[in-house]
Short mmCIF file of C-alpha atoms and ligand atoms in Angstrom, two decimals:
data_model
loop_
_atom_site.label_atom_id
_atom_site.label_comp_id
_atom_site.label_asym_id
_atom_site.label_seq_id
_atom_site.Cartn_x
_atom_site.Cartn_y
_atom_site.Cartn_z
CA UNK A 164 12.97 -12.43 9.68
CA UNK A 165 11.17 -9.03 9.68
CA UNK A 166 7.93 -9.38 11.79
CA UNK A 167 5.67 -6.70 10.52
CA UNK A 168 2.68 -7.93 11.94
CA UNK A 169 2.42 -6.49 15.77
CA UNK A 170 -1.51 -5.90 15.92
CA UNK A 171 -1.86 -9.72 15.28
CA UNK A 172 0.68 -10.34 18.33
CA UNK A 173 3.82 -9.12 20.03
CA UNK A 174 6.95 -11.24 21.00
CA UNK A 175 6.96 -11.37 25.14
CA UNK A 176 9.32 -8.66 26.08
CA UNK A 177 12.54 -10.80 27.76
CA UNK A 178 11.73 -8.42 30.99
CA UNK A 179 8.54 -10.06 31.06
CA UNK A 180 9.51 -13.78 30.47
CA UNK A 181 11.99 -13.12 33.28
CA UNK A 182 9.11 -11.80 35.41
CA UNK A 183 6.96 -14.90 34.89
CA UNK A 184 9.43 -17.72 35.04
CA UNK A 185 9.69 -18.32 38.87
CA UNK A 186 5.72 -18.99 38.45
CA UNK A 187 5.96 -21.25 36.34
CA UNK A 188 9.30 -23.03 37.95
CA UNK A 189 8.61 -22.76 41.35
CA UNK A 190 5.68 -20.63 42.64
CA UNK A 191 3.22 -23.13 41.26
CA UNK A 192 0.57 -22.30 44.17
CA UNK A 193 -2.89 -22.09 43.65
CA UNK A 194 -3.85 -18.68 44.27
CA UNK A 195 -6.80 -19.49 46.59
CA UNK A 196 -4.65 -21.95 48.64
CA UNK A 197 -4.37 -19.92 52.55
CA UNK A 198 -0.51 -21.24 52.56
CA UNK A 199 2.54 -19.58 51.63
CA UNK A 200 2.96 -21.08 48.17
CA UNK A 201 -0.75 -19.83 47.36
CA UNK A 202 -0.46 -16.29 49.26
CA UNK A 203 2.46 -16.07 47.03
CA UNK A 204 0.74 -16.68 43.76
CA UNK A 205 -2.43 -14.53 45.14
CA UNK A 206 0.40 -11.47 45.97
CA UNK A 207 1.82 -11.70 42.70
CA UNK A 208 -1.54 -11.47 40.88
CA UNK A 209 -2.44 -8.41 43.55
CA UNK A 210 0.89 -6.44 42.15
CA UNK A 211 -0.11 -7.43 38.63
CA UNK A 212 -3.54 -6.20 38.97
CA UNK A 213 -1.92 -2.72 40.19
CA UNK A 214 0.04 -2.81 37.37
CA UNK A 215 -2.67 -3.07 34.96
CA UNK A 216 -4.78 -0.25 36.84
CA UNK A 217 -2.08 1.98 36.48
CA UNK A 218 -1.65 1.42 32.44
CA UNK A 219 -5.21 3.12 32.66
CA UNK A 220 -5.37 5.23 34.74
CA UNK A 221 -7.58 2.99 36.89
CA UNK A 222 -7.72 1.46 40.56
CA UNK A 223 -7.16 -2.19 41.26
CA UNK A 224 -9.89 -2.71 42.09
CA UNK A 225 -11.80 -1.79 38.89
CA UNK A 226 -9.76 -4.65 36.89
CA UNK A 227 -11.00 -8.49 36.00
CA UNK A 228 -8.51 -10.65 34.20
CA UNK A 229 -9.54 -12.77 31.54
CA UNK A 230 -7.58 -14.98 29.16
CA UNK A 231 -7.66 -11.98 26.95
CA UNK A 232 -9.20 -9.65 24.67
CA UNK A 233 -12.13 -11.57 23.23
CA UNK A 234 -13.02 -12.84 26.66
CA UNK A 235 -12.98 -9.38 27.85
CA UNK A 236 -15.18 -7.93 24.59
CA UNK A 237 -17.65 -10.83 25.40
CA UNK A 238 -18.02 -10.48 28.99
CA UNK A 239 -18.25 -6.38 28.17
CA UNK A 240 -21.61 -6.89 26.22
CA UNK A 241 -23.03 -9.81 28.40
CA UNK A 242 -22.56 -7.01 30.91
CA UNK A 243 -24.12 -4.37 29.24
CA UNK A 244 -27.95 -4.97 29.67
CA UNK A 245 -28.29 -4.35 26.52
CA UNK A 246 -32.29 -4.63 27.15
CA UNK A 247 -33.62 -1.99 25.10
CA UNK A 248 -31.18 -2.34 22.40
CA UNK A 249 -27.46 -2.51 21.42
CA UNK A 250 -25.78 -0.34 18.95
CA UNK A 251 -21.70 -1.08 17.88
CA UNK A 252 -19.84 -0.02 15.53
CA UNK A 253 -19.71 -1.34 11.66
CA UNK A 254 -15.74 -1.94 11.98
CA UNK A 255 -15.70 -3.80 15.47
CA UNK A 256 -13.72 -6.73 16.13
CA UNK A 257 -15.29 -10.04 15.43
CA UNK A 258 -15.07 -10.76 19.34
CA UNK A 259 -17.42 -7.63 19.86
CA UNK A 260 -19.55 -8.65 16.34
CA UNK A 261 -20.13 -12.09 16.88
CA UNK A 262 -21.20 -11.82 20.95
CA UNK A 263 -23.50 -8.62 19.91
CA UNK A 264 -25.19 -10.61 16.99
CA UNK A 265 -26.03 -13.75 19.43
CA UNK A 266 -27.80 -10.78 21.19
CA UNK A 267 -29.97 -9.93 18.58
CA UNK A 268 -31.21 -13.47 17.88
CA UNK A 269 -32.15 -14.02 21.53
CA UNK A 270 -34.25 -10.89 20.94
CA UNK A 271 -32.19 -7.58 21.47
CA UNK A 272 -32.51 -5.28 19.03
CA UNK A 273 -28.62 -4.47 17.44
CA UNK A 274 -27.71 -1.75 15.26
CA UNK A 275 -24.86 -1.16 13.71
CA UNK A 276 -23.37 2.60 13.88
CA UNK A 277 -21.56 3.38 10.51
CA UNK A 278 -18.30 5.05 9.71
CA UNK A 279 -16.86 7.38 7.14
CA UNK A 280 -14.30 7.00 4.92
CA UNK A 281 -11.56 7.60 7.44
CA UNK A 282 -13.18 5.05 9.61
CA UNK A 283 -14.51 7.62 12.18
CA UNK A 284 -17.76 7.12 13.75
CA UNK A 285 -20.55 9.04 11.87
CA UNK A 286 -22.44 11.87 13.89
CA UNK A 287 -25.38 11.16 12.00
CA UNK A 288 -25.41 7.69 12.89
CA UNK A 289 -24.91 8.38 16.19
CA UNK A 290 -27.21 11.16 16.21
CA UNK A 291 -29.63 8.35 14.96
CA UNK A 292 -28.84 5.96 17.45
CA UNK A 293 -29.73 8.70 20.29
CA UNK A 294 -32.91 10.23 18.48
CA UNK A 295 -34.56 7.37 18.08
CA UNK A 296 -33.94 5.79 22.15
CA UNK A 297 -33.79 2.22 21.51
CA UNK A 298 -30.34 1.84 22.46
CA UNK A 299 -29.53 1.37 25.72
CA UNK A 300 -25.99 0.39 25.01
CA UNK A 301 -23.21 1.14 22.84
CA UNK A 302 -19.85 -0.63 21.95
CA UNK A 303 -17.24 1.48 19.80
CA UNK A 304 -13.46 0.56 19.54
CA UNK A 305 -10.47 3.15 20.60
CA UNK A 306 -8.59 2.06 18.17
CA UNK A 307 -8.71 -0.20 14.50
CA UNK A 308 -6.54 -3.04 14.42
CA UNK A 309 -6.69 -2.91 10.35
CA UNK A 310 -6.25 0.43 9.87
CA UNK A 311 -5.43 1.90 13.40
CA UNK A 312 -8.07 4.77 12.76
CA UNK A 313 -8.38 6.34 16.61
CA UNK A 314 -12.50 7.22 17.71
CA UNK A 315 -12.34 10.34 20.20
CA UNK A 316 -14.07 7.61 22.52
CA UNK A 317 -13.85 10.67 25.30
CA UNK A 318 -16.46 13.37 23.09
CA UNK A 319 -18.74 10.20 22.15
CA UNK A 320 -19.11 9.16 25.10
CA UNK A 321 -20.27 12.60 27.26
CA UNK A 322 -22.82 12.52 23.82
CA UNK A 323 -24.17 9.19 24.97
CA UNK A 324 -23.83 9.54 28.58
CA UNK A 325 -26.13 12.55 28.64
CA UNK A 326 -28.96 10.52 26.80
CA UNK A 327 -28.42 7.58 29.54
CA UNK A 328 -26.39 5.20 27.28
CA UNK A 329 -23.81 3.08 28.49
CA UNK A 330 -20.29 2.85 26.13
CA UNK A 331 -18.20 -0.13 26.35
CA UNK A 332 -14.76 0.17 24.19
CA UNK A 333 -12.44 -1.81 23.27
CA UNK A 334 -9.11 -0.74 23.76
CA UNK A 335 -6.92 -4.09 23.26
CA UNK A 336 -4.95 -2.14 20.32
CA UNK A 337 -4.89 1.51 21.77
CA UNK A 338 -3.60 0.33 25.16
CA UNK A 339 0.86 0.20 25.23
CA UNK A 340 0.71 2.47 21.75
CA UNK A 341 -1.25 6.01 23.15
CA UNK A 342 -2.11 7.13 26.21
CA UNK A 343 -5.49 5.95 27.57
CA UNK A 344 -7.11 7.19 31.29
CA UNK A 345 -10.21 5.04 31.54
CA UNK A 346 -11.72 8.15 33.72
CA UNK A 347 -10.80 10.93 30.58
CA UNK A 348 -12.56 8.52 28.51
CA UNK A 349 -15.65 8.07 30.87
CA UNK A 350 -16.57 4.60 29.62
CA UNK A 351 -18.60 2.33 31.90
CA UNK A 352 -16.24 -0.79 30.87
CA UNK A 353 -12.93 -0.86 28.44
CA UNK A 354 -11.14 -4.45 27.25
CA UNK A 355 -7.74 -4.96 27.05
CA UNK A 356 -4.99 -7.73 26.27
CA UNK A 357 -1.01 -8.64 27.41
CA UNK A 358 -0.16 -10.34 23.60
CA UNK A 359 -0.61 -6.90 22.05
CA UNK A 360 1.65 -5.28 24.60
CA UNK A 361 4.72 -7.25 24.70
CA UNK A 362 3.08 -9.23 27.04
CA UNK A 363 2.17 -12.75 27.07
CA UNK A 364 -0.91 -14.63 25.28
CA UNK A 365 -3.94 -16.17 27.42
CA UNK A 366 -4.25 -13.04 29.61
CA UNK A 367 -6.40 -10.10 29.30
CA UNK A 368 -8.72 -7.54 31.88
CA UNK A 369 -11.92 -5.69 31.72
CA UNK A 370 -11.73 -2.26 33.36
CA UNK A 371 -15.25 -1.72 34.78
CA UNK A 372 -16.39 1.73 36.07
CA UNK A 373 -17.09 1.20 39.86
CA UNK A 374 -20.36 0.54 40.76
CA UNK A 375 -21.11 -1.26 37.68
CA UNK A 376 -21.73 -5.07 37.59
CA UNK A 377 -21.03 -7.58 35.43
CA UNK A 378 -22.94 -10.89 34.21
CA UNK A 379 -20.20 -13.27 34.82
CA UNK A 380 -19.54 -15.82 31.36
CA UNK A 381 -17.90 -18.46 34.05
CA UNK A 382 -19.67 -19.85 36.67
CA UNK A 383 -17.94 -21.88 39.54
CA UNK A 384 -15.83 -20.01 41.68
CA UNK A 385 -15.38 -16.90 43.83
CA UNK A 386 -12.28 -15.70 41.77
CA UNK A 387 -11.89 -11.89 40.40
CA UNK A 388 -14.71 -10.63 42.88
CA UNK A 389 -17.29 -13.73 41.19
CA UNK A 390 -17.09 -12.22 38.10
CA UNK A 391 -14.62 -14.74 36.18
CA UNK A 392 -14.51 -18.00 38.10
CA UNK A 393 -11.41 -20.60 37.17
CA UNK A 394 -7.97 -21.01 38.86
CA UNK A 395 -5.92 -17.97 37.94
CA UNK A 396 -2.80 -18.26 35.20
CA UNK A 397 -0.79 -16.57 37.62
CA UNK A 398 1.78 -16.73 35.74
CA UNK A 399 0.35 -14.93 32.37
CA UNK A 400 -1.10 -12.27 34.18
CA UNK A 401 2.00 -11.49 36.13
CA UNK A 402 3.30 -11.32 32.70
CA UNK A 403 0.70 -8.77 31.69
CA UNK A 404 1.31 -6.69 34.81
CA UNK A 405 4.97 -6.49 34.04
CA UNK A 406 4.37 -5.72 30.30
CA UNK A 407 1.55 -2.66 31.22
CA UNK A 408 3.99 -1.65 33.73
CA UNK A 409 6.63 -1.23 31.41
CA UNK A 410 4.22 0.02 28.78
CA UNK A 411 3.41 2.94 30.96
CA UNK A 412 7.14 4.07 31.80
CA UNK A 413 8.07 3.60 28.15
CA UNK A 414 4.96 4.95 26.17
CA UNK A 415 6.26 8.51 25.33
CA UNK A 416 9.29 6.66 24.03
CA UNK A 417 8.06 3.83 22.57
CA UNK A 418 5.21 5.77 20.62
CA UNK A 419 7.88 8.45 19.40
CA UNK A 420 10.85 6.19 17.84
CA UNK A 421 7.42 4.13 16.19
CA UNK A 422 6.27 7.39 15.05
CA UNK A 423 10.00 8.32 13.24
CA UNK A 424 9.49 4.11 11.70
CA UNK A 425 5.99 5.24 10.49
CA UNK A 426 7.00 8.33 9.30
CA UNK A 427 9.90 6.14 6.86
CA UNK A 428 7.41 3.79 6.23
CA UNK A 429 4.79 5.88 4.55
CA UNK A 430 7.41 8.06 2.68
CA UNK A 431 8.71 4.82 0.90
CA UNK A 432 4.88 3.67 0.26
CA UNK A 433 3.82 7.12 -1.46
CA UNK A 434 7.05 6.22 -3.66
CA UNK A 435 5.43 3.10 -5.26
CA UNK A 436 2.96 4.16 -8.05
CA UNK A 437 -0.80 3.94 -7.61
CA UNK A 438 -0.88 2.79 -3.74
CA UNK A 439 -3.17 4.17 -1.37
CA UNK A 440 -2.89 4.73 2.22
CA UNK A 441 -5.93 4.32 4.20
CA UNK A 442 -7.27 6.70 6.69
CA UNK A 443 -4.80 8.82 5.61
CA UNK A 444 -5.90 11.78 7.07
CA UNK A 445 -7.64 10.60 10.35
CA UNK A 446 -5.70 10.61 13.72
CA UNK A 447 -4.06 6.68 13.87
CA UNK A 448 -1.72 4.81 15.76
CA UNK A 449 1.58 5.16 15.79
CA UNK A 450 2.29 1.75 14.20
CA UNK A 451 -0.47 1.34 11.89
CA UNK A 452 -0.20 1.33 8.00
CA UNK A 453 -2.84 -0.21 6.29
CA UNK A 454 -2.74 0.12 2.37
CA UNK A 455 -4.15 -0.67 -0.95
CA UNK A 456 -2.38 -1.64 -4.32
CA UNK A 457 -4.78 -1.78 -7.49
CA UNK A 458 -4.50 -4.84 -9.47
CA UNK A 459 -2.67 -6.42 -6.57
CA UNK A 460 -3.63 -9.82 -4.48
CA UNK A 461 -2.94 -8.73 -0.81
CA UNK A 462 -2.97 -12.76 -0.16
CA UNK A 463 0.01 -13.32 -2.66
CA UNK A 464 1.78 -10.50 -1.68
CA UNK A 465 1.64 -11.56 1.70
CA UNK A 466 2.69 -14.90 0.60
CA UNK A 467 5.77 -13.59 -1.63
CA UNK A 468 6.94 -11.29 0.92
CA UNK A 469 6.59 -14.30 3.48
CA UNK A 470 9.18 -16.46 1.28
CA UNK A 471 11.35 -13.51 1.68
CA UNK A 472 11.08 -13.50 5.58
CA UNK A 473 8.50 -11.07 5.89
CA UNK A 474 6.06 -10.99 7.99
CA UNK A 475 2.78 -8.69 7.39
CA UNK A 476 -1.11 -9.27 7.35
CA UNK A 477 -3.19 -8.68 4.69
CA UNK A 478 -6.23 -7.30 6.46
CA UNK A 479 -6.74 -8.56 10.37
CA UNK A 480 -4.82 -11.87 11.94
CA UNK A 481 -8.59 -12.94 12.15
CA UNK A 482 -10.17 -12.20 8.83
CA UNK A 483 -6.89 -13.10 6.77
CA UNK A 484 -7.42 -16.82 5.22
CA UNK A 485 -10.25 -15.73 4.18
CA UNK A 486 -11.21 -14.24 0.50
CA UNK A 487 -13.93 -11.92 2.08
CA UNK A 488 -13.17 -8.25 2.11
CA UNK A 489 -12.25 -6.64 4.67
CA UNK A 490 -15.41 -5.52 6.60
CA UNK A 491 -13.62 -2.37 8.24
CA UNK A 492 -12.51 -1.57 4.67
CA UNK A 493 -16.25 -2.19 3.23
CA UNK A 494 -17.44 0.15 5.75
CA UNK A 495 -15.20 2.58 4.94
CA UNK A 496 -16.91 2.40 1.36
CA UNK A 497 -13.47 0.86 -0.24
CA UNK A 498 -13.86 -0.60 -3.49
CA UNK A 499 -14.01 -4.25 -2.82
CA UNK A 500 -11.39 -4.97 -5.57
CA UNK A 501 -8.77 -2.66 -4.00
CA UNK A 502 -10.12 -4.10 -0.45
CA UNK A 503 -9.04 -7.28 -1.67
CA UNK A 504 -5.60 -5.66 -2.50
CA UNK A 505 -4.56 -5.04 0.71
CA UNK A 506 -1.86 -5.14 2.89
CA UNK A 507 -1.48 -4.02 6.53
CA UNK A 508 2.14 -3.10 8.37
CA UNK A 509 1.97 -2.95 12.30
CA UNK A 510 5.26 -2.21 13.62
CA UNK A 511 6.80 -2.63 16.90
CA UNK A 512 9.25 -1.83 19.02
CA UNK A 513 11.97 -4.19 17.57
CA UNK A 514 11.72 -3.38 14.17
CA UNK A 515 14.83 -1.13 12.70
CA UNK A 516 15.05 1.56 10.06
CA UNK A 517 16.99 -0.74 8.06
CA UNK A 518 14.28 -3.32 8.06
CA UNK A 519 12.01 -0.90 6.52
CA UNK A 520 14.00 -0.02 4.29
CA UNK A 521 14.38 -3.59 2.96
CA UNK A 522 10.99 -4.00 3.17
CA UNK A 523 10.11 -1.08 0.60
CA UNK A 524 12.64 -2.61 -1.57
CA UNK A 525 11.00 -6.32 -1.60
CA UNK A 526 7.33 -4.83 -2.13
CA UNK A 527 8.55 -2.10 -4.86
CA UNK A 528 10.43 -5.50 -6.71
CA UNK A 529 7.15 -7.94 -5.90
CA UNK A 530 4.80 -5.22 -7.21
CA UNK A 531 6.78 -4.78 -10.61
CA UNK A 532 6.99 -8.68 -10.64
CA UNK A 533 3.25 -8.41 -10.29
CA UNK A 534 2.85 -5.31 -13.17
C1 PLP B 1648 -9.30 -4.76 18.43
C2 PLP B 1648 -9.17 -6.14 18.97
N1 PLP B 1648 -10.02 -6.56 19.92
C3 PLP B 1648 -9.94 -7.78 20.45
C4 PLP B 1648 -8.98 -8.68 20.03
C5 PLP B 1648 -8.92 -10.03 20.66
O1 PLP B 1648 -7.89 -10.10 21.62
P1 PLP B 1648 -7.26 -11.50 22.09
O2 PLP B 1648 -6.42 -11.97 20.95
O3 PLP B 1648 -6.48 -11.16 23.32
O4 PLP B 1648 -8.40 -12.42 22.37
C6 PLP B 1648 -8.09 -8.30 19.04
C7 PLP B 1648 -7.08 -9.25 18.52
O5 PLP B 1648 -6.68 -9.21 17.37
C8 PLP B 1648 -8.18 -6.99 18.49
O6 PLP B 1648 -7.34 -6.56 17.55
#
């Protein structure tokens, strides 16, 4: 199989599994229990926290697992006091879309900051959002999962900061692919999750600035300083600290040999008549490709290439399924018939030249097949 799909989910790195089976063989302690088996478990989770920290650039301290990403996201805008108004971005995940909406029907007032065509933040929206002071909090995403469009998070926020508005970003796709430093960025709270890192699934963190404080979603339980009660999965998050550790010693590496597949990738895309990359021109990640073939289904593509042994997405793991356009791509001002002809590639670290290569092959013969 070629798995071309990495922003939906990673495999676990086998350095990781190995660093997470003992807890779930043997070291089976609850982490609150005072005797060994529990101090064990509660060590382990201590290292793992460290771990995480150091991914970002953070302290230990400043990190609160959660079962993942959209846990994180939610708990980030319950956390936000979002009193006097919340503003996000147009092409935020559902987990940040959904949770800010809720807001707005118990009586916040949400707006929604647009983008441009290359999926960067607007300064006229967010020249809006300041002017008219009824935003008292702001959620933008580092990076796109669809189209892996990068915000320069760092020059928005000083922008905000100096008008008294709090950013919250979502970094669950940036994180293990650039570099992030929660500090450079000067967020007050920044999501993350292990699945997109190599790591394993039902583990996650919010990074919160210190002296900040969260409204807890889980009541019930002193656990991650009161702010997510429930009886650690000791052994998922020891998998995430392994997989950010070994994020952060391999990043310069990791992003450059995805870079070179990118680079490949793109060259045999231009090839094919008529497609168009999007976000061409704005800074992305390094193992992003999102792009559009007129007079193409995305879906069936997906589903030819997938009879092949092909794995790819035709928009986000989340919104695919569904016959809806893309709402990144709609607020990017894409056509919605060449939104609906979409396909995105997110590579990873296990993916070859030579599986690119075969894969420009099999789209070039399904899009004639199509023609
Ligand atoms: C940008 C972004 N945020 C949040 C999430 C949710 O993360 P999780 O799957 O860990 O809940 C995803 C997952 O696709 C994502 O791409």
């Amino acid at each position: 199989m070629i798995y071309l799909d990495h922003n939906a989910t990673t495999p676990i790195d086998p350095r990781v599994l190995e660093a997470m089976l003992p807890y779930l063989k043997s070291f089976y302690g609850n982490a609150s229990g005072l005797y060994r088996l529990g101090r064990l478990s509660r060590s382990a989770i201590d290292t793992a926290r460290h771990q995480v920290a150091e991914l970002v650039g953070a302290t230990a301290s400043q990190v609160i697992f959660t079962s993942g990403g959209t846990e994180a996201n939610n708990l980030a805008l319950a956390s936000l006091e979002p009193q006097a108004g919340l503003a996000v971005s147009a092409i935020e995940h559902p987990s940040i879309l959904e949770p800010a909406e809720r807001l707005r029907q118990q009586g916040h007032p949400l707006s929604l900051i647009d983008v441009d065509q290359n999926g960067l933040i607007c300064q006229e929206a967010l020249d809006a959002i300041i002017r008219t002071q009824k935003t008292t909090a702001v959620s933008i995403m580092l990076a796109n999962n669809e189209t892996g469009v990068i915000q320069d998070i760092a020059r928005l926020t000083e922008q905000l900061r100096a008008h008294g508005i709090a950013l919250h970003t979502d970094a669950v796709q940036a994180a293990g692919k650039i570099p992030v430093d929660f500090n450079s960025l000067g967020v007050r709270l920044m999501s993350l999750s292990s699945h997109k890192l190599y790591g394993p699934k039902g583990a996650g963190a919010l990074i919160f600035e210190k002296g900040a404080r969260l409204s807890p979603l889980l009541l019930g339980g002193g656990q991650e300083q009161g702010y997510r009660a429930g009886t650690e999965n000791v052994a998922a998050i020891v998998g995430f600290g392994k997989a950010a550790e070994l994020a952060k010693s391999e990043l310069a590496q990791r992003g450059e040999y995805l870079a070179g597949l990118k680079t490949q990738l793109e060259d045999g895309l231009r090839s094919i008549p008529g497609l168009s990359i999007f976000a061409e021109d704005a800074p992305r990640l390094p193992n992003t490709v999102q792009f559009g073939l007129p007079n193409s289904d995305g879906e069936m593509l997906l589903m030819r290439l997938d009879q092949q042994g092909v794995a790819v997405s035709s928009g986000s793991a989340c919104a695919s399924g569904g016959k809806e356009p893309s709402h990144v791509l709609t607020a990017m001002g894409i056509a919605p018939a060449l939104a609906q002809s979409t396909l995105r590639i997110s590579l990873g670290t296990t993916n070859t030249p030579d599986q690119i290569t075969q894969f420009i092959e099999q789209l070039k013969i399904l899009v004639c097949q199509e023609g």
